[in-house]
Coordinates of C-alpha atoms in Angstrom, one line a residue:
Chain A
M1 CA 98.2 144.6 45.1
L2 CA 102.1 144.7 46.2
T3 CA 101.9 148.4 48.2
E4 CA 105.4 150.6 47.0
F5 CA 106.7 149.8 49.9
D6 CA 106.1 146.0 49.2
L7 CA 107.4 146.2 46.0
I8 CA 111.0 148.0 47.1
Q9 CA 111.3 145.5 50.1
R10 CA 111.0 142.6 48.0
Y11 CA 112.7 144.1 44.6
F12 CA 115.1 146.1 46.1
T13 CA 116.6 145.2 49.4
R14 CA 119.3 143.4 49.5
S15 CA 122.6 143.9 51.9
T16 CA 124.7 146.4 51.8
P17 CA 128.0 145.0 53.8
D18 CA 129.6 148.6 51.9
A19 CA 126.8 151.2 53.3
V20 CA 126.3 152.5 57.0
L21 CA 122.8 152.5 55.6
G22 CA 121.4 150.6 53.0
V23 CA 117.5 151.3 51.1
G24 CA 114.8 152.2 53.7
D25 CA 115.7 155.8 55.4
D26 CA 115.3 158.5 54.1
A27 CA 118.9 158.7 52.1
A28 CA 121.6 156.0 52.4
L29 CA 124.7 156.4 54.6
V30 CA 128.2 155.9 53.1
R31 CA 131.3 156.6 55.5
V32 CA 133.8 157.7 53.2
N33 CA 137.0 159.5 55.7
E34 CA 137.1 158.8 59.7
H35 CA 135.1 161.7 60.2
M36 CA 132.6 162.3 58.1
E37 CA 129.6 159.9 56.3
L38 CA 127.4 161.0 53.2
A39 CA 124.2 160.6 53.1
I40 CA 122.4 160.3 49.7
S41 CA 119.5 160.0 48.3
T42 CA 116.9 160.0 44.8
D43 CA 113.5 161.9 44.7
M44 CA 111.7 161.9 40.7
L45 CA 109.7 163.2 39.8
V46 CA 106.5 162.3 37.1
S47 CA 104.3 165.0 34.7
G48 CA 100.7 163.5 35.6
T49 CA 101.4 161.7 38.6
H50 CA 103.4 164.0 40.9
F51 CA 102.1 167.8 39.3
F52 CA 100.3 168.7 36.1
A53 CA 102.0 168.9 32.4
D54 CA 101.1 173.0 32.1
A55 CA 103.0 173.2 36.1
D56 CA 105.2 176.3 35.7
P57 CA 108.1 174.9 35.2
F58 CA 110.6 177.3 37.9
L59 CA 108.0 175.9 40.8
L60 CA 108.8 173.3 39.4
G61 CA 113.0 173.9 39.3
H62 CA 112.4 174.7 42.8
K63 CA 110.5 171.7 44.3
A64 CA 112.7 169.0 42.1
L65 CA 115.8 170.5 44.6
A66 CA 113.0 171.3 47.6
V67 CA 111.7 167.1 47.6
S68 CA 115.9 166.3 47.7
L69 CA 117.2 169.5 50.1
S70 CA 113.9 168.3 52.4
D71 CA 115.7 164.3 52.7
M72 CA 118.5 165.5 53.3
A73 CA 116.7 167.7 56.1
A74 CA 115.0 165.0 58.0
M75 CA 118.6 163.4 57.8
G76 CA 119.9 165.7 60.0
A77 CA 122.5 166.4 56.4
Q78 CA 124.6 169.5 55.2
P79 CA 123.7 169.0 51.2
R80 CA 126.6 169.9 49.0
W81 CA 126.3 168.3 46.0
A82 CA 122.9 167.0 43.7
I83 CA 123.3 165.5 40.4
L84 CA 119.7 166.1 37.7
A85 CA 118.2 163.5 35.3
L86 CA 116.3 164.9 32.6
S87 CA 113.8 163.5 30.3
L88 CA 111.8 166.1 28.4
P89 CA 108.9 166.1 25.5
E90 CA 110.7 168.8 23.8
V91 CA 113.2 171.5 24.2
S92 CA 112.0 174.2 24.7
E93 CA 114.2 176.8 25.6
V94 CA 111.8 179.6 27.7
W95 CA 111.5 176.1 29.6
L96 CA 114.3 175.0 30.8
E97 CA 115.0 179.0 31.2
K98 CA 112.7 178.9 34.7
F99 CA 113.1 175.8 35.5
S100 CA 117.2 176.5 35.4
A101 CA 116.4 179.8 37.4
G102 CA 113.6 178.1 40.0
F103 CA 116.3 174.8 40.6
F104 CA 119.3 176.8 41.0
A105 CA 117.7 179.3 43.2
L106 CA 117.3 176.9 45.7
A107 CA 120.7 175.8 44.6
N108 CA 122.2 178.9 46.0
E109 CA 120.7 179.8 48.8
H110 CA 121.3 176.1 50.2
R111 CA 125.2 176.3 48.9
V112 CA 124.3 173.4 47.0
G113 CA 126.3 172.5 43.8
L114 CA 124.9 171.1 40.6
I115 CA 128.2 168.3 39.8
G116 CA 126.5 166.5 37.0
G117 CA 123.7 165.0 35.5
D118 CA 121.6 163.4 32.0
T119 CA 119.2 165.0 30.1
T120 CA 117.0 163.3 27.1
R121 CA 113.9 162.6 26.1
G122 CA 110.3 161.4 26.6
Q123 CA 107.4 162.1 28.8
L124 CA 108.3 164.6 31.0
N125 CA 110.2 163.1 34.3
I126 CA 112.6 165.0 37.3
C127 CA 115.8 162.4 39.3
V128 CA 117.5 165.0 40.8
T129 CA 119.9 163.0 43.4
I130 CA 121.1 164.5 46.6
M131 CA 124.5 164.5 48.4
G132 CA 125.0 165.4 52.2
E133 CA 127.7 165.1 54.6
I134 CA 127.5 164.4 58.3
P135 CA 130.0 164.0 60.4
H136 CA 130.5 160.0 61.4
G137 CA 126.7 158.2 63.8
K138 CA 125.4 162.1 63.9
A139 CA 122.7 160.8 61.2
L140 CA 118.8 161.3 61.8
R141 CA 117.8 157.4 61.7
R142 CA 114.4 156.6 61.6
S143 CA 114.8 153.6 63.5
N144 CA 116.4 155.7 66.8
A145 CA 112.5 156.3 68.1
K146 CA 112.6 155.3 71.7
V147 CA 109.4 155.0 74.3
G148 CA 108.3 158.3 76.7
D149 CA 110.2 160.8 73.1
D150 CA 107.3 163.6 72.8
I151 CA 106.7 163.9 68.7
W152 CA 106.0 167.1 67.1
V153 CA 106.6 168.2 63.0
S154 CA 108.1 171.6 62.1
G155 CA 105.8 173.9 60.6
K156 CA 102.4 173.9 60.0
L157 CA 100.6 169.5 58.0
G158 CA 97.5 169.9 55.1
D159 CA 98.0 172.8 53.3
A160 CA 99.6 171.3 50.1
A161 CA 97.2 168.7 50.0
L162 CA 94.6 171.2 50.3
A163 CA 95.4 173.0 47.8
L164 CA 95.8 170.0 45.7
A165 CA 91.9 169.6 46.7
H166 CA 91.2 173.2 45.5
L167 CA 93.4 173.6 42.0
Q168 CA 91.5 169.6 41.0
E169 CA 87.6 171.6 42.4
R170 CA 87.5 168.7 45.5
V171 CA 87.7 171.9 48.0
Q172 CA 86.3 175.2 46.9
L173 CA 88.8 178.1 49.0
T174 CA 88.8 181.7 48.6
A175 CA 91.2 183.2 46.9
T176 CA 93.0 184.4 49.7
E177 CA 92.6 181.3 51.3
F178 CA 93.9 179.6 48.2
S179 CA 97.0 181.6 48.5
T180 CA 98.4 181.3 51.8
C181 CA 98.4 177.2 51.4
V182 CA 99.6 177.1 47.4
P183 CA 102.9 177.5 48.8
S184 CA 103.5 174.2 50.3
L185 CA 102.0 172.1 47.1
H186 CA 104.4 174.6 45.2
Q187 CA 107.4 176.1 47.1
P188 CA 107.8 173.7 49.9
T189 CA 110.8 175.1 52.2
P190 CA 112.9 172.3 52.9
R191 CA 113.8 172.5 56.4
V192 CA 117.7 172.0 56.8
L193 CA 118.6 174.2 58.9
L194 CA 116.1 172.3 61.3
G195 CA 117.3 168.8 60.5
L196 CA 121.1 169.9 61.2
A197 CA 120.5 171.5 64.5
L198 CA 118.2 167.9 65.2
R199 CA 121.1 166.7 65.5
D200 CA 122.0 166.5 68.4
I201 CA 118.7 166.6 69.5
A202 CA 116.3 164.5 68.0
H203 CA 115.9 160.6 68.8
S204 CA 114.6 159.9 65.5
T205 CA 113.5 162.3 62.0
I206 CA 112.2 162.0 58.7
D207 CA 110.3 164.4 56.5
I208 CA 106.6 164.0 55.7
S209 CA 106.5 163.9 52.9
D210 CA 103.2 160.7 51.6
G211 CA 101.4 162.1 54.5
L212 CA 101.5 162.0 58.6
L213 CA 100.4 159.1 59.8
A214 CA 101.7 157.1 56.9
D215 CA 105.8 158.3 57.6
L216 CA 105.9 158.5 60.9
G217 CA 104.6 155.2 60.9
H218 CA 107.8 154.5 59.0
I219 CA 109.4 155.7 62.3
L220 CA 106.9 153.4 64.2
K221 CA 108.0 150.6 62.2
A222 CA 111.8 151.3 61.7
S223 CA 112.2 151.8 66.1
R224 CA 109.5 149.1 67.0
V225 CA 107.2 151.1 68.8
G226 CA 103.5 152.8 69.0
A227 CA 102.3 156.1 69.1
E228 CA 99.5 158.2 70.5
I229 CA 99.4 161.7 68.7
F230 CA 96.7 164.0 69.5
F231 CA 94.2 165.6 66.9
S232 CA 94.2 168.8 67.9
A233 CA 97.5 169.9 68.6
I234 CA 98.3 169.0 65.5
P235 CA 99.3 173.1 63.5
I236 CA 96.9 174.2 60.5
S237 CA 96.5 176.9 58.6
S238 CA 94.1 179.7 58.9
A239 CA 93.4 178.2 55.5
M240 CA 92.4 174.4 56.6
Q241 CA 91.3 176.2 60.2
S242 CA 88.1 177.4 57.9
M243 CA 86.9 174.2 56.2
H244 CA 83.8 172.0 57.2
D245 CA 84.4 168.9 56.3
K246 CA 86.0 167.3 59.5
K247 CA 86.3 164.1 57.2
L248 CA 88.6 165.9 54.8
I249 CA 90.2 167.9 56.8
Q250 CA 91.5 164.8 59.1
Q251 CA 92.4 163.3 55.9
F252 CA 95.1 166.4 54.3
I253 CA 95.8 166.4 57.9
L254 CA 97.0 162.8 58.9
A255 CA 97.2 161.4 55.6
G256 CA 97.7 164.6 52.5
G257 CA 100.7 164.2 51.4
D258 CA 103.8 166.5 50.0
D259 CA 103.9 168.4 53.3
Y260 CA 108.5 168.4 53.2
E261 CA 107.6 169.4 57.0
L262 CA 109.1 167.2 60.0
C263 CA 108.2 165.1 62.3
F264 CA 111.3 164.3 65.3
T265 CA 110.9 162.9 67.9
A266 CA 112.7 164.1 70.8
P267 CA 113.3 163.0 74.9
K268 CA 111.0 165.5 77.4
T269 CA 114.4 167.2 78.6
Q270 CA 114.4 168.3 75.7
R271 CA 111.3 170.7 75.1
T272 CA 113.3 173.6 75.8
K273 CA 116.1 173.0 73.4
I274 CA 113.3 173.3 70.9
E275 CA 110.9 175.5 71.8
K276 CA 114.0 178.2 72.2
L277 CA 115.1 176.9 68.5
S278 CA 111.3 177.0 67.4
L279 CA 112.3 181.6 68.1
R280 CA 115.4 181.5 66.6
M281 CA 113.9 179.9 63.8
S282 CA 110.7 181.5 63.8
L283 CA 109.1 178.6 62.4
P284 CA 106.0 176.9 64.7
L285 CA 107.3 172.9 66.5
T286 CA 104.5 171.5 68.0
P287 CA 104.8 168.6 70.2
I288 CA 101.7 166.2 68.5
G289 CA 101.7 164.0 71.2
H290 CA 104.3 160.5 71.7
I291 CA 106.0 157.4 71.9
T292 CA 104.6 154.1 73.5
A293 CA 105.5 151.0 74.0
A294 CA 102.0 149.2 72.6
S295 CA 102.6 149.1 68.2
G296 CA 100.3 151.2 66.5
C297 CA 99.3 154.5 65.9
I298 CA 96.9 156.1 68.2
V299 CA 94.9 159.5 67.2
H300 CA 92.9 161.1 69.8
A301 CA 89.8 163.7 68.1
Q302 CA 89.1 166.1 70.4
N303 CA 85.8 164.6 71.9
G304 CA 88.7 161.4 73.0
Q305 CA 87.7 159.5 70.7
P306 CA 90.5 158.1 68.1
I307 CA 90.5 158.5 64.9
H308 CA 90.0 155.7 62.0
L309 CA 91.3 156.9 58.2
E310 CA 90.3 155.2 55.1
K311 CA 93.9 155.7 53.5
S312 CA 96.1 156.4 56.1
G313 CA 99.0 157.9 53.2
Y314 CA 100.2 157.7 49.2
D315 CA 101.1 154.7 48.0
H316 CA 102.5 154.8 43.7
F317 CA 100.7 151.8 43.4
R318 CA 97.3 151.9 45.1
Chain B
M1 CA 117.3 173.4 17.7
L2 CA 119.5 173.1 20.4
T3 CA 121.6 170.1 20.8
E4 CA 121.8 167.8 24.1
F5 CA 125.5 169.5 24.7
D6 CA 123.9 172.6 24.2
L7 CA 120.8 172.4 26.4
I8 CA 123.2 171.7 29.8
Q9 CA 125.7 173.8 28.2
R10 CA 124.0 176.6 29.0
Y11 CA 121.2 175.4 31.0
F12 CA 123.2 173.8 33.7
T13 CA 126.8 174.4 33.7
R14 CA 127.2 176.9 36.8
S15 CA 130.7 176.8 38.4
T16 CA 131.1 174.2 41.9
P17 CA 133.9 175.0 43.9
D18 CA 133.3 172.3 46.0
A19 CA 133.2 170.0 43.6
V20 CA 136.8 168.2 41.2
L21 CA 134.9 167.9 38.6
G22 CA 131.5 169.1 37.5
V23 CA 129.3 169.2 34.7
G24 CA 130.8 167.3 31.3
D25 CA 133.2 164.9 32.0
D26 CA 131.2 160.9 32.1
A27 CA 130.7 161.1 35.7
A28 CA 131.6 164.1 38.9
L29 CA 134.1 164.3 41.0
V30 CA 133.9 165.3 44.6
R31 CA 137.0 165.0 47.2
V32 CA 136.1 163.0 49.8
N33 CA 139.2 162.2 52.5
E34 CA 142.5 163.3 51.5
H35 CA 143.9 160.6 49.5
M36 CA 140.0 160.0 47.2
E37 CA 137.4 160.9 44.7
L38 CA 134.5 160.1 44.6
A39 CA 133.1 159.1 40.7
I40 CA 128.9 159.8 40.8
S41 CA 127.1 159.7 37.4
T42 CA 124.0 159.2 36.9
D43 CA 121.6 157.7 33.6
M44 CA 118.8 157.7 32.5
L45 CA 116.5 155.4 30.6
V46 CA 114.0 156.7 28.7
S47 CA 111.4 153.3 27.6
G48 CA 110.2 154.2 23.7
T49 CA 113.8 156.7 23.1
H50 CA 116.2 154.3 24.8
F51 CA 114.2 150.5 24.2
F52 CA 111.8 149.4 23.4
A53 CA 108.3 148.8 25.6
D54 CA 108.6 144.9 25.4
A55 CA 112.2 144.9 26.6
D56 CA 112.8 142.0 28.1
P57 CA 113.1 143.0 31.4
F58 CA 116.1 140.9 32.5
L59 CA 118.5 142.3 30.0
L60 CA 116.7 145.7 30.8
G61 CA 117.8 145.5 35.2
H62 CA 122.0 144.6 33.1
K63 CA 121.6 147.4 30.7
A64 CA 120.0 150.4 32.9
L65 CA 123.2 149.4 35.3
A66 CA 126.2 149.1 32.5
V67 CA 125.3 151.9 30.9
S68 CA 126.0 153.5 34.8
L69 CA 128.8 150.7 35.1
S70 CA 130.7 152.4 31.7
D71 CA 130.5 155.0 33.6
M72 CA 132.9 154.3 36.6
A73 CA 135.3 152.4 33.4
A74 CA 135.8 156.0 31.8
M75 CA 136.8 157.3 34.5
G76 CA 139.0 155.1 36.1
A77 CA 136.8 155.1 38.9
Q78 CA 136.4 151.6 40.8
P79 CA 132.6 151.5 40.9
R80 CA 130.7 150.6 45.4
W81 CA 126.9 152.5 45.3
A82 CA 124.4 152.0 43.1
I83 CA 121.0 154.2 43.4
L84 CA 117.6 153.3 41.7
A85 CA 115.2 155.6 40.5
L86 CA 111.8 153.5 38.6
S87 CA 108.8 154.8 37.4
L88 CA 107.2 152.5 36.9
P89 CA 103.3 152.3 34.7
E90 CA 101.7 149.4 36.5
V91 CA 102.7 146.6 38.5
S92 CA 103.7 143.0 37.0
E93 CA 105.8 141.1 39.2
V94 CA 106.6 138.8 37.1
W95 CA 108.5 142.3 34.9
L96 CA 109.5 143.6 38.6
E97 CA 111.5 139.8 39.4
K98 CA 113.3 140.0 36.1
F99 CA 114.2 143.7 36.2
S100 CA 115.4 143.4 39.5
A101 CA 117.1 139.6 38.9
G102 CA 119.1 140.7 35.9
F103 CA 120.3 144.2 37.8
F104 CA 121.9 141.7 40.9
A105 CA 123.9 139.7 38.7
L106 CA 125.8 142.8 37.0
A107 CA 125.6 143.9 40.4
N108 CA 127.2 141.4 42.1
E109 CA 130.1 140.6 39.6
H110 CA 131.0 144.5 40.4
R111 CA 130.7 144.1 44.1
V112 CA 128.1 147.0 43.8
G113 CA 125.9 147.1 46.6
L114 CA 122.4 149.2 45.8
I115 CA 121.8 151.3 48.5
G116 CA 119.1 153.6 48.0
G117 CA 116.4 154.7 45.1
D118 CA 112.4 155.9 44.9
T119 CA 109.8 154.1 43.2
T120 CA 106.7 156.3 41.8
R121 CA 104.3 155.5 38.9
G122 CA 104.8 156.9 35.0
Q123 CA 105.7 155.9 32.3
L124 CA 108.7 153.7 32.5
N125 CA 112.0 155.6 33.1
I126 CA 115.0 153.6 35.2
C127 CA 117.3 155.7 36.5
V128 CA 120.5 155.2 37.9
T129 CA 123.1 157.0 40.1
I130 CA 126.1 155.2 40.7
M131 CA 129.4 156.9 42.9
G132 CA 132.7 154.7 43.0
E133 CA 136.3 155.4 43.9
I134 CA 139.6 157.1 42.9
P135 CA 142.8 157.8 44.7
H136 CA 143.0 161.4 44.1
G137 CA 144.4 162.7 41.6
K138 CA 144.2 159.8 39.1
A139 CA 140.8 159.5 37.7
L140 CA 140.9 159.4 33.2
R141 CA 139.3 162.8 32.2
R142 CA 137.6 163.9 28.6
S143 CA 140.7 167.3 28.6
N144 CA 144.1 165.4 29.0
A145 CA 144.9 163.9 25.7
K146 CA 148.2 164.9 24.0
V147 CA 149.3 165.6 21.2
G148 CA 151.0 162.5 19.6
D149 CA 149.5 160.0 22.2
D150 CA 148.5 156.9 20.5
I151 CA 144.4 156.2 19.8
W152 CA 142.5 152.4 21.6
V153 CA 139.2 151.0 21.3
S154 CA 138.6 148.7 23.7
G155 CA 136.3 145.5 21.6
K156 CA 134.8 146.1 18.7
L157 CA 133.0 148.2 16.8
G158 CA 128.9 149.0 15.8
D159 CA 128.0 145.4 17.2
A160 CA 124.9 147.4 19.0
A161 CA 123.5 149.6 16.4
L162 CA 124.1 146.4 13.8
A163 CA 121.7 144.9 16.0
L164 CA 119.4 147.4 16.7
A165 CA 119.8 148.4 13.2
H166 CA 118.1 144.8 12.4
L167 CA 115.4 144.7 14.4
Q168 CA 114.3 147.8 13.3
E169 CA 114.4 145.9 9.4
R170 CA 116.7 148.2 8.1
V171 CA 118.9 146.1 7.4
Q172 CA 118.6 142.1 7.8
L173 CA 120.8 139.1 9.1
T174 CA 121.3 135.7 8.9
A175 CA 120.2 134.4 12.7
T176 CA 123.8 133.7 13.3
E177 CA 125.3 137.1 13.0
F178 CA 122.7 138.7 14.5
S179 CA 122.9 136.1 17.3
T180 CA 126.3 137.1 17.1
C181 CA 126.3 141.2 17.8
V182 CA 123.0 141.4 20.0
P183 CA 125.1 140.9 24.0
S184 CA 126.7 144.7 22.6
L185 CA 122.7 146.6 22.1
H186 CA 121.1 143.9 25.0
Q187 CA 123.8 143.4 27.3
P188 CA 127.0 145.4 27.1
T189 CA 129.9 144.6 29.0
P190 CA 131.3 147.4 30.7
R191 CA 134.9 147.5 31.1
V192 CA 135.3 148.3 34.5
L193 CA 138.4 146.5 34.8
L194 CA 139.9 148.6 32.0
G195 CA 139.1 151.9 33.6
L196 CA 141.0 151.0 36.6
A197 CA 144.2 148.7 34.4
L198 CA 143.9 152.4 32.4
R199 CA 144.8 154.2 35.4
D200 CA 148.2 154.2 35.3
I201 CA 148.8 154.1 31.4
A202 CA 145.4 156.6 29.7
H203 CA 145.8 160.6 29.9
S204 CA 143.0 160.2 28.2
T205 CA 139.5 157.8 28.7
I206 CA 135.4 158.4 27.3
D207 CA 133.3 155.7 26.8
I208 CA 131.6 155.4 24.1
S209 CA 127.9 155.5 24.0
D210 CA 127.1 158.3 21.9
G211 CA 128.9 156.9 18.5
L212 CA 132.9 156.9 18.1
L213 CA 133.5 159.8 16.3
A214 CA 130.6 162.0 18.8
D215 CA 132.6 160.6 22.0
L216 CA 136.1 161.3 21.2
G217 CA 135.2 164.5 19.4
H218 CA 134.5 165.1 23.1
I219 CA 137.7 163.6 24.6
L220 CA 139.6 166.5 22.3
K221 CA 137.2 169.6 22.8
A222 CA 137.8 168.8 26.4
S223 CA 141.9 168.4 25.3
R224 CA 141.9 170.9 22.3
V225 CA 143.8 169.4 20.0
G226 CA 142.6 167.0 17.1
A227 CA 143.2 163.4 15.3
E228 CA 143.2 161.7 12.6
I229 CA 141.8 158.1 12.7
F230 CA 142.2 154.9 9.7
F231 CA 139.2 153.3 9.9
S232 CA 140.7 150.4 8.3
A233 CA 142.0 149.9 11.4
I234 CA 138.2 150.2 13.7
P235 CA 138.4 146.3 14.8
I236 CA 134.9 145.0 13.8
S237 CA 133.3 142.1 14.4
S238 CA 132.4 139.5 11.3
A239 CA 128.9 139.9 11.8
M240 CA 130.0 143.9 10.0
Q241 CA 132.7 142.5 7.2
S242 CA 129.4 140.4 6.4
M243 CA 127.2 144.1 5.5
H244 CA 127.6 145.2 2.3
D245 CA 126.3 148.8 2.3
K246 CA 129.6 150.6 3.0
K247 CA 127.6 154.4 3.7
L248 CA 125.8 151.9 6.5
I249 CA 129.2 150.6 7.2
Q250 CA 130.4 153.8 8.1
Q251 CA 128.1 155.2 10.0
F252 CA 127.8 151.2 12.5
I253 CA 130.8 152.0 13.2
L254 CA 131.7 156.0 13.4
A255 CA 128.9 156.6 14.6
G256 CA 127.2 154.0 16.4
G257 CA 125.7 154.4 19.6
D258 CA 125.6 151.9 22.3
D259 CA 129.1 150.6 22.2
Y260 CA 129.4 150.6 25.8
E261 CA 133.2 150.3 24.7
L262 CA 136.6 152.9 26.0
C263 CA 137.9 155.2 23.8
F264 CA 140.9 156.3 25.6
T265 CA 144.3 158.2 24.5
A266 CA 147.6 157.5 25.5
P267 CA 151.4 158.2 25.7
K268 CA 153.1 155.3 23.0
T269 CA 155.9 154.1 25.8
Q270 CA 152.3 152.7 27.4
R271 CA 152.3 150.4 23.2
T272 CA 154.6 147.5 25.1
K273 CA 151.7 147.8 27.6
I274 CA 148.4 147.6 26.7
E275 CA 149.0 144.8 24.2
K276 CA 150.1 143.4 26.9
L277 CA 147.0 144.8 29.5
S278 CA 144.7 143.3 26.6
L279 CA 146.1 140.0 26.2
R280 CA 145.6 139.1 30.1
M281 CA 141.7 140.6 29.9
S282 CA 141.3 138.9 26.7
L283 CA 140.0 141.9 25.3
P284 CA 141.8 143.4 21.8
L285 CA 142.6 146.6 22.8
T286 CA 143.8 148.3 19.1
P287 CA 145.3 151.0 18.1
I288 CA 143.2 153.6 15.7
G289 CA 145.4 156.7 15.7
H290 CA 146.8 159.5 16.7
I291 CA 145.7 162.4 18.9
T292 CA 147.6 166.4 16.6
A293 CA 148.2 169.5 16.7
A294 CA 144.8 170.6 14.4
S295 CA 141.8 171.0 15.0
G296 CA 139.0 168.3 13.7
C297 CA 138.9 164.7 13.3
I298 CA 139.8 163.7 10.2
V299 CA 139.1 160.4 9.2
H300 CA 141.5 158.0 6.3
A301 CA 139.4 155.6 4.6
Q302 CA 141.4 152.7 2.7
N303 CA 141.9 154.9 0.2
G304 CA 143.6 157.9 1.4
Q305 CA 140.2 159.6 0.9
P306 CA 138.8 160.8 4.3
I307 CA 135.6 160.1 4.7
H308 CA 131.8 162.5 6.0
L309 CA 129.5 162.3 7.1
E310 CA 125.8 163.1 7.5
K311 CA 124.9 162.5 11.2
S312 CA 128.7 162.2 14.3
G313 CA 126.7 160.4 16.7
Y314 CA 123.7 160.7 19.0
D315 CA 121.5 164.3 19.6
H316 CA 118.2 163.3 21.8
F317 CA 117.3 166.4 20.8
R318 CA 118.7 166.1 17.2

């Protein structure tokens, strides 16, 4: 069975001599003038796959744009313009009112203009294309991680997967615990400002949308390096700390999708700068391991043993 | 009940001070350097709405890109880069192989690079975003038609609607007739070269995707003018000529969607240039009427009486 990445590689990856960067990073890059590149990315959210059909339309409007803004963050791009294609099973003015309010609330916060789109009838499907600007050569690519780099993550990991598991009745959280982790699932904060700040600090960056190991894996593959990470160093929420099923915790933290935090690698010489940045942004930035010359990613448990997961990340076709 | 255009106007049109042109034309325009603007457009094609679920994937790959290229043509833009988001009910390698072959055959013809995308699981949904370049100020907008302009169309109109009606068994064509009109439906030719040539000739341009009257209506509304057109002047195919149901013919020609020809307005002084262009491109370019100061669009039948249609164009939500 083809994975999503094999599928893209086999059928949709051709050389693109006129682009700075084609298929295979968080965004594509095209050169638009002497000084600037444009980063372009698209994300399709489908009812039943990415969200429940009865999802709150305000939150859905927020999330549809947040997911795209997160791609801009992962490139170090300043988001500028968005395009929205929307397939709707029916026209509900209440739904549209709330959806557009959620979308524009986040768009206004980031001064992103909605400049075009398409609407049609069909299963609820939201496709946002976003464009952002990056000074020439400053994009944070997946392919530039260097041996010896620290590996950092922003925020706390696994809460979106934990909240989803609660909604699916696979785990049971208290109301308080659920309320602390559900915003990660329904109203993620794209780390745009962090991405901009990392332009001159990080070697490589990715957003954690498919799960930490899967997304870090993309950096390792593109950079032809390996990694060691320390499970106990990964920042988690108090809701996650309250969980008892060790295997499940590992799954949520290492392979839970939808986190939209950034994972980045940076030389050790940048540690102080990153710590100051974390304070200035009031956003946890935590070193969780380092880049190695050996291939593959080893996750050390607290007892020193390596952790093996059954499923290392989200794949729509597996 | 909201129309598609009301819906866009009410919920998704906000001021976009950072763009040259926002929601409401065939593409948005953003300024990227001193000399150039970027035209960006997105189109979403949904199984069951825009095509049959068992549609030939090669033709679908062609059409998904053709529809977007047609938007570039309508702006006078040189298409450069495409992004493809794809929602698939299952992974069929045969389907993907053919779909991508159809997509890339047309992309290569126009030297358009596929630079990014997204794949996910769901009802078959194809969303193509395309970007093209236009010298600053040269875009062919809907809003620039002038009183006295001739109204021109490229190619022959209504064949896509006629072929669809045959497939839906609403009309019966001979095999020969069907074979002459079905390419308009399944393998439309985007008029990219015509769009480029019209940059210095036309006042306003639109592609006929929703039907002649609906799309010309967008020009009239945006330009605050009216039009008179002469039904018998509209170029049609021999398959259409063989039809007997007068009402149905009018419907196909005036309101049939999916034609992807260009409708443009140009001053009378450009007639010779346009006729030469038609010869050079081996593409019929036909004057069908003119722009008037009075609002609305009058269609004159051969007998001089005005033609009234029940439904003037395609709207996904009506």
